[in-house]
mmCIF file of C-alpha atoms in Angstrom:
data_model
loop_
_atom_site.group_PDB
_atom_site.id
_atom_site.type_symbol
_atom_site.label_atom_id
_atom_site.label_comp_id
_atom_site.label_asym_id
_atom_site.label_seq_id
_atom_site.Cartn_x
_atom_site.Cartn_y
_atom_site.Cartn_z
ATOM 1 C CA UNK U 1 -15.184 -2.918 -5.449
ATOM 2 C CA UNK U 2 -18.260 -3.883 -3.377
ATOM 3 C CA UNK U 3 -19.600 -3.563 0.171
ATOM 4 C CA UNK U 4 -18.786 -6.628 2.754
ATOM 5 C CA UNK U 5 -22.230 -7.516 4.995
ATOM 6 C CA UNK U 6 -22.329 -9.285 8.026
ATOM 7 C CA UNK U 7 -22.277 -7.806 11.801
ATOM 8 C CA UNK U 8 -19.002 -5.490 10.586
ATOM 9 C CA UNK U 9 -19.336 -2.096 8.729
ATOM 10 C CA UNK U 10 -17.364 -2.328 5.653
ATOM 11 C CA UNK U 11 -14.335 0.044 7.078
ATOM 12 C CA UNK U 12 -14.566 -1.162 10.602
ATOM 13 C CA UNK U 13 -11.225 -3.402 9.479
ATOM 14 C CA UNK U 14 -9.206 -1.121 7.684
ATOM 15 C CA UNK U 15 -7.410 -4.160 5.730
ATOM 16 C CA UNK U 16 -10.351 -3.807 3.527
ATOM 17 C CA UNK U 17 -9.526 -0.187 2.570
ATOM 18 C CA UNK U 18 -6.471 0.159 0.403
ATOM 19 C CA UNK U 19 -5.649 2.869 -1.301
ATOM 20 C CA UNK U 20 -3.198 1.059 -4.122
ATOM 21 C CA UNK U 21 -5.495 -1.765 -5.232
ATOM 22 C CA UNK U 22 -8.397 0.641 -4.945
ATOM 23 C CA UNK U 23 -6.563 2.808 -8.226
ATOM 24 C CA UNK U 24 -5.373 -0.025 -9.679
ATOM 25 C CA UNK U 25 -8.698 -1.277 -10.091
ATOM 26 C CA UNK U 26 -9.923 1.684 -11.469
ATOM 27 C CA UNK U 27 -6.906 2.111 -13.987
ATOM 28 C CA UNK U 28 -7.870 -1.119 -15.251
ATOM 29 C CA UNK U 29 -11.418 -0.558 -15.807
ATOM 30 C CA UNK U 30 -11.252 3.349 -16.681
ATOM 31 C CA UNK U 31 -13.812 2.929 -18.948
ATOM 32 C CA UNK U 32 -16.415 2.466 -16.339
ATOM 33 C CA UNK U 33 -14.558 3.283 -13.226
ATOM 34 C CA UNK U 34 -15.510 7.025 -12.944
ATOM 35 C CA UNK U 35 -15.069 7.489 -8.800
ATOM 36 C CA UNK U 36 -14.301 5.980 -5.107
ATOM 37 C CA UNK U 37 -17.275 5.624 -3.082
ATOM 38 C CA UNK U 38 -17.132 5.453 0.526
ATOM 39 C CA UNK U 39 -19.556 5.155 3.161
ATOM 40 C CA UNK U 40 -18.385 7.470 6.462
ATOM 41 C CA UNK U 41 -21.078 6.727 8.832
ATOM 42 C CA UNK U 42 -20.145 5.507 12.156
ATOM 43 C CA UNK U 43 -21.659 1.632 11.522
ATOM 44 C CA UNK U 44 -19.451 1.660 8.597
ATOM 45 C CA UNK U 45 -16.507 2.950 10.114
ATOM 46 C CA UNK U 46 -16.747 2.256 13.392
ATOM 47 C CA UNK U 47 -13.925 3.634 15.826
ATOM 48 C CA UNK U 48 -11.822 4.721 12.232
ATOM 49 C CA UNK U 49 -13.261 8.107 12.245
ATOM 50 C CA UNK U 50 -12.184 9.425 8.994
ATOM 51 C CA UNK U 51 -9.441 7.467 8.328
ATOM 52 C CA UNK U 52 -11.572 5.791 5.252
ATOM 53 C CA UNK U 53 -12.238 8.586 3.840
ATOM 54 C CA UNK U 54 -8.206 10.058 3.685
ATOM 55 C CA UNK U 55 -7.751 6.873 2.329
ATOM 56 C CA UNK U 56 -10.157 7.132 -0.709
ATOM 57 C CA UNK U 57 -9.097 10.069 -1.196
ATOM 58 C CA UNK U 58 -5.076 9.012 -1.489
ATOM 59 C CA UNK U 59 -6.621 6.788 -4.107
ATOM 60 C CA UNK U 60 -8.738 9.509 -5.847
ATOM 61 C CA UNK U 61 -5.305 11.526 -5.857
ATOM 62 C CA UNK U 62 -3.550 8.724 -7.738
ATOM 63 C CA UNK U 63 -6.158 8.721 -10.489
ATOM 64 C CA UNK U 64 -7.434 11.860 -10.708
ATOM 65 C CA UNK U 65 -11.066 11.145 -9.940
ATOM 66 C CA UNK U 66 -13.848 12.091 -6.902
ATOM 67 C CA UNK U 67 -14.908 10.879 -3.992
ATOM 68 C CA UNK U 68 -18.462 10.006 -3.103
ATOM 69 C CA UNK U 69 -19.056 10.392 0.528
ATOM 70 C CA UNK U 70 -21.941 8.639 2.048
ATOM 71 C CA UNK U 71 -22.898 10.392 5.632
ATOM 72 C CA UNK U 72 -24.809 9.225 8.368
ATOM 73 C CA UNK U 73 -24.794 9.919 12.265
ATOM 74 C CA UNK U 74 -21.869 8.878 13.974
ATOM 75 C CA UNK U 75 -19.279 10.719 12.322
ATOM 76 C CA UNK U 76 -19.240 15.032 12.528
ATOM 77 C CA UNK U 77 -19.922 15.920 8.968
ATOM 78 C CA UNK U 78 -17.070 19.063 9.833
ATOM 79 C CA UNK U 79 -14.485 16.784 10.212
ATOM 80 C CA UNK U 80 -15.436 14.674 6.940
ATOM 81 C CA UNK U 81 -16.186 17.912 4.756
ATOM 82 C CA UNK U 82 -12.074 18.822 6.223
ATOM 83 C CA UNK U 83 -11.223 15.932 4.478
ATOM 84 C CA UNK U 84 -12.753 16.564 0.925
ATOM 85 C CA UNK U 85 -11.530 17.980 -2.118
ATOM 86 C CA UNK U 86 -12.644 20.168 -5.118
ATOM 87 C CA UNK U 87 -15.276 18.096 -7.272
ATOM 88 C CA UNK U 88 -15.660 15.403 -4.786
ATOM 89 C CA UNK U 89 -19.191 14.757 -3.639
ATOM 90 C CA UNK U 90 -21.057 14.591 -0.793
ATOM 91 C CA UNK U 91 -23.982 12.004 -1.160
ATOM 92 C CA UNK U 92 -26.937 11.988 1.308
ATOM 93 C CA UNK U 93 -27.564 15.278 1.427
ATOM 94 C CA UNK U 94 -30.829 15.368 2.916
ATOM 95 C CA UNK U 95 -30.569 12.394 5.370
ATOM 96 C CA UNK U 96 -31.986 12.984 8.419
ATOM 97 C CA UNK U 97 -30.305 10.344 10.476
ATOM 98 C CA UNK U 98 -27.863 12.625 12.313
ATOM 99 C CA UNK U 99 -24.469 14.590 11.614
ATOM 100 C CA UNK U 100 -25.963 16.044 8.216
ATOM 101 C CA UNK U 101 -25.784 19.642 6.652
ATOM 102 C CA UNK U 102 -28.765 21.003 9.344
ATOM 103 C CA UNK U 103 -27.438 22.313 12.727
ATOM 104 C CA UNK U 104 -29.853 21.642 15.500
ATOM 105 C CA UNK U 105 -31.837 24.651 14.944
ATOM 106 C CA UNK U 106 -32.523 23.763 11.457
ATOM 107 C CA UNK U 107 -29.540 25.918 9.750
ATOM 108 C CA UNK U 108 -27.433 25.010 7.094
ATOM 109 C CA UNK U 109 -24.229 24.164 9.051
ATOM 110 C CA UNK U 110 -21.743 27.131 7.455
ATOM 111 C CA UNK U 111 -18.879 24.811 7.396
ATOM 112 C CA UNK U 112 -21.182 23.007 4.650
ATOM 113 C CA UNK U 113 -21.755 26.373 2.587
ATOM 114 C CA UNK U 114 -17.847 27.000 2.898
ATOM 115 C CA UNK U 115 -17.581 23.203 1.408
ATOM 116 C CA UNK U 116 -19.568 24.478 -1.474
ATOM 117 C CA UNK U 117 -18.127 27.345 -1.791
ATOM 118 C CA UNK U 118 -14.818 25.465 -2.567
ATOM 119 C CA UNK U 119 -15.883 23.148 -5.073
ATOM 120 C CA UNK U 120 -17.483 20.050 -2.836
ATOM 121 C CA UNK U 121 -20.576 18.916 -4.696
ATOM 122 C CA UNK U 122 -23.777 17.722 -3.005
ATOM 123 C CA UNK U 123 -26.164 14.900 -4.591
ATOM 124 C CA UNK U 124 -29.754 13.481 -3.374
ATOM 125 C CA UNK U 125 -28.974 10.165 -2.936
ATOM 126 C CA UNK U 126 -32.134 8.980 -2.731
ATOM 127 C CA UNK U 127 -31.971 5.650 -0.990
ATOM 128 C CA UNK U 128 -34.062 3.152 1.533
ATOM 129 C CA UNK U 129 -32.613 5.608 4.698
ATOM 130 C CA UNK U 130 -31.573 8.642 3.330
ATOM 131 C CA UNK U 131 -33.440 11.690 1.965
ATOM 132 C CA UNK U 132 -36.339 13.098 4.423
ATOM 133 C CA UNK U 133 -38.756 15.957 3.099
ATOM 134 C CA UNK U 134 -38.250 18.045 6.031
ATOM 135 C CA UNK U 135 -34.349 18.010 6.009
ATOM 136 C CA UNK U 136 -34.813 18.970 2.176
ATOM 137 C CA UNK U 137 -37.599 21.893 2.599
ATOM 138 C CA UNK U 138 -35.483 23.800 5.792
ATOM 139 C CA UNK U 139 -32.546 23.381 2.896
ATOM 140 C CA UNK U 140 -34.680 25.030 0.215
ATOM 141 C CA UNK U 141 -35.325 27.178 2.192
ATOM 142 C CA UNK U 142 -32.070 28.378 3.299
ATOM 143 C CA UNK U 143 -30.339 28.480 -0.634
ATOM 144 C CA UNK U 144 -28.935 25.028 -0.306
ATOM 145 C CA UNK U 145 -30.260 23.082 -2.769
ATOM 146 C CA UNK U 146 -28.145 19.931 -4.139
ATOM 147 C CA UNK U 147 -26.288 20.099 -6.697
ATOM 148 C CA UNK U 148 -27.278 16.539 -8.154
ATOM 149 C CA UNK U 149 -30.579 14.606 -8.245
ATOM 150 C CA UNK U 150 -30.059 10.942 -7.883
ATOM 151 C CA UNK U 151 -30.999 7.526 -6.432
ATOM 152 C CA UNK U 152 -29.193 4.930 -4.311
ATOM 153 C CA UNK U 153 -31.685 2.457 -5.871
ATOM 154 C CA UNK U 154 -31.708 -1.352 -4.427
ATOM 155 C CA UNK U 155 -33.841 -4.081 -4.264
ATOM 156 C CA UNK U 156 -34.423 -2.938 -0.422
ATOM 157 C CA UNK U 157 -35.751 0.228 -2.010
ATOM 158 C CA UNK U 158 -37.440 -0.184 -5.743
ATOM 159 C CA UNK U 159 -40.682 -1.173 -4.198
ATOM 160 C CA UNK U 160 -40.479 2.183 -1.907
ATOM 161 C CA UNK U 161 -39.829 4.752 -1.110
ATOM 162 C CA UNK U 162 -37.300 5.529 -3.698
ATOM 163 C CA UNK U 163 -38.905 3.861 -6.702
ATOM 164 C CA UNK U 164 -37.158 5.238 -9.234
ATOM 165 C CA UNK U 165 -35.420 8.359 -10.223
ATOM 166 C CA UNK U 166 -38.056 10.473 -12.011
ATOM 167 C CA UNK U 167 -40.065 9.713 -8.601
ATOM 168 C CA UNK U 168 -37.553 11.452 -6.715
ATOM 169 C CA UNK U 169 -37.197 14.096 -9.741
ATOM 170 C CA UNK U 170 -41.411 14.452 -8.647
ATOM 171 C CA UNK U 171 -40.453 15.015 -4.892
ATOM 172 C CA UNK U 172 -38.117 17.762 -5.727
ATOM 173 C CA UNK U 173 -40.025 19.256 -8.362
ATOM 174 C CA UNK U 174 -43.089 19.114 -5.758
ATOM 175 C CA UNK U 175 -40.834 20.726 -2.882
ATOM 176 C CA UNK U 176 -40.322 23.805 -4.915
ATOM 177 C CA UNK U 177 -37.361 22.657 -6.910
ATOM 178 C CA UNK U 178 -38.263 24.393 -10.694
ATOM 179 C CA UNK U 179 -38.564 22.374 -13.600
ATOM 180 C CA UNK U 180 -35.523 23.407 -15.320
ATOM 181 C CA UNK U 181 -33.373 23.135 -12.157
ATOM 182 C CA UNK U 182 -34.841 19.366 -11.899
ATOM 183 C CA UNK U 183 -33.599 17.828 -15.580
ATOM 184 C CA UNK U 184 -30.368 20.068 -14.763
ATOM 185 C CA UNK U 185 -29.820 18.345 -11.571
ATOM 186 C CA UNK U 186 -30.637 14.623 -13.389
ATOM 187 C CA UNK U 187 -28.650 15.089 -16.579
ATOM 188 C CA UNK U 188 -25.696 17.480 -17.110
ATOM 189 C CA UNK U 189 -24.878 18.357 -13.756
ATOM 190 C CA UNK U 190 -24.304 14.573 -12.943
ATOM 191 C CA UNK U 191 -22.127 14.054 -16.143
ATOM 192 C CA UNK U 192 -20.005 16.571 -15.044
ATOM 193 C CA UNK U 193 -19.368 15.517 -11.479
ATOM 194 C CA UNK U 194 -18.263 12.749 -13.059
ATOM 195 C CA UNK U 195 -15.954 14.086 -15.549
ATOM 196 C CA UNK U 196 -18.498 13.251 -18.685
ATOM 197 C CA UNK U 197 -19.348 16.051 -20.784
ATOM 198 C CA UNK U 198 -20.444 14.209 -23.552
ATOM 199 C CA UNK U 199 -23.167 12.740 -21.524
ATOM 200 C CA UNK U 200 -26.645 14.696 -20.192
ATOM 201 C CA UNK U 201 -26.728 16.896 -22.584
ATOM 202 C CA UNK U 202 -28.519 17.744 -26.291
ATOM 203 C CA UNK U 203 -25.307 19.235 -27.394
ATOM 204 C CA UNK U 204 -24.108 18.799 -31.126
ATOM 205 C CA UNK U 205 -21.435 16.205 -30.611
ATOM 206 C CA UNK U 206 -22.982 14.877 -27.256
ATOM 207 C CA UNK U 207 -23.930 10.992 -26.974
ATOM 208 C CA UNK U 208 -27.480 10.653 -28.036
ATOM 209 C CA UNK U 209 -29.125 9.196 -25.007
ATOM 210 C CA UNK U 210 -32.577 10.860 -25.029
ATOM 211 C CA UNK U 211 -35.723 9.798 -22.469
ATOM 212 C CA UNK U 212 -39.158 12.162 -23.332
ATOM 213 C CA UNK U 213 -41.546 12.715 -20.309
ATOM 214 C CA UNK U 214 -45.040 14.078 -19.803
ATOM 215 C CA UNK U 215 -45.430 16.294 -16.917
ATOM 216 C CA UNK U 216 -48.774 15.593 -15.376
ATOM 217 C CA UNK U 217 -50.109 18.616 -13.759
ATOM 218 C CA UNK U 218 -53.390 19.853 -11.956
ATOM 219 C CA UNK U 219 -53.394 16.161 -10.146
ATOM 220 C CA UNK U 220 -52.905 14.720 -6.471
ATOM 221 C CA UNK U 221 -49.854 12.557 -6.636
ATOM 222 C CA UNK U 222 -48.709 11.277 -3.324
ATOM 223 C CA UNK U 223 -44.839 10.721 -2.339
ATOM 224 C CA UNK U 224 -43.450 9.373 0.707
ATOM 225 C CA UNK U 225 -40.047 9.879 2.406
ATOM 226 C CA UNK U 226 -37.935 7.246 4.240
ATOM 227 C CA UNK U 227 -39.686 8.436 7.683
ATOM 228 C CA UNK U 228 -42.911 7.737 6.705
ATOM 229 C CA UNK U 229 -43.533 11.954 6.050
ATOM 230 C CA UNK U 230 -46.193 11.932 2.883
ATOM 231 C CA UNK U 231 -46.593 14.938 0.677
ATOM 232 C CA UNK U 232 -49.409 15.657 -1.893
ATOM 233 C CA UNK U 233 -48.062 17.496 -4.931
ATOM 234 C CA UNK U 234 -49.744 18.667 -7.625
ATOM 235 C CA UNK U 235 -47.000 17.962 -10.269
ATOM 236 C CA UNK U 236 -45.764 14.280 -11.234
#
């Protein structure tokens, strides 16, 4: 559990990718263990191509939970969706770094709408490298909208551009993305990706975990994306 730093990507040595430990861990801590995460760009997985990823997923077969894909250029997102299972969830969605859901003429790759079509989630993922506003309008604007909001908040990224997660709730919300669709997206669509019904939800019986906002409207709020992009909105 963890990432290893230095001049390696964390799957570059595949002795740090095991399957077995990997589910007993989370069999020990099932209370808070509710996926795998792994990271399938090429600095993390150097000349391993998906190999990571086949592994996490041997390890989400053992305990019955998803897999969280992180892409990034240097591994064909074809090749990783071919690898990915009902419920497990592609992270990243609107990255802009390379080998993402766009093809080169700005269309929704259909091997990515077949994904979706078969049960592979796609979340925000919100982090410090990761979610550009004109990867995410061409995807509005060709039906593909994510399936989850969320953050990969860090201390590299709380000061911008990610902030927080009802700042990137604002971006969406600002790129067209209605109201009701956003607190979806943040709240019972993420419990359920992760197998928590109780949570996200103002269901009789559901865990009472409750945040009020304001919506500020008629305003000039301004957002920025990793590359810099900014976009005025009216809506915050």
């Amino acid at each position: 559990i963890g990432l290893t730093y230095g001049p390696l990507g964390e799957c570059e040595d595949m002795r740090y990718v095991d399957p077995e430990r990997t589910a007993a861990a989370i069999e020990r801590w099932r209370d808070i263990c509710v996926g795998i995460k792994v990271r399938q760009g090429g600095f993390q997985v150097g000349n391993n191509h998906v190999e990571p990823l086949r592994r996490a997923v041997e390890a989400g077969d053992y305990t019955n939970t998803p897999v969280m894909v992180h892409i990034a250029v240097g591994v064909p997102l074809p090749d990783v969706l071919a690898e990915m299972r009902a419920g497990d969830i592609v992270t990243h969605c609107y990255q802009g770094t390379g080998d993402g859901i766009l093809s080169d003429q700005g269309d929704v790759l259909p091997v990515a709408r077949k994904a979706r079509t078969r049960g592979v989630l796609f979340d925000v993922g919100h982090g410090g490298g990761s979610f550009r506003f004109d990867i995410a309008r061409a995807a509005l604007a060709r039906d593909f909208a994510a399936d989850v909001i969320s953050t990969d908040l860090h201390a590299n990224n709380v000061d911008g551009p990610v902030y927080s997660l009802p700042e990137t709730a604002s971006k969406l919300l600002n790129l067209g993305v209605s109201l009701e669709e956003v607190v979806r997206q943040c709240t019972s669509a993420p419990a359920a990706a992760i197998g928590r019904p109780e949570l996200g939800s103002l269901a009789v019986g559901s865990v009472a975990d409750l945040a009020a906002f304001d919506i500020r409207k008629g305003g000039s709020f301004e957002f920025r994306d990793v590359a810099g992009e900014v976009l005025v909105g009216k809506k915050r």
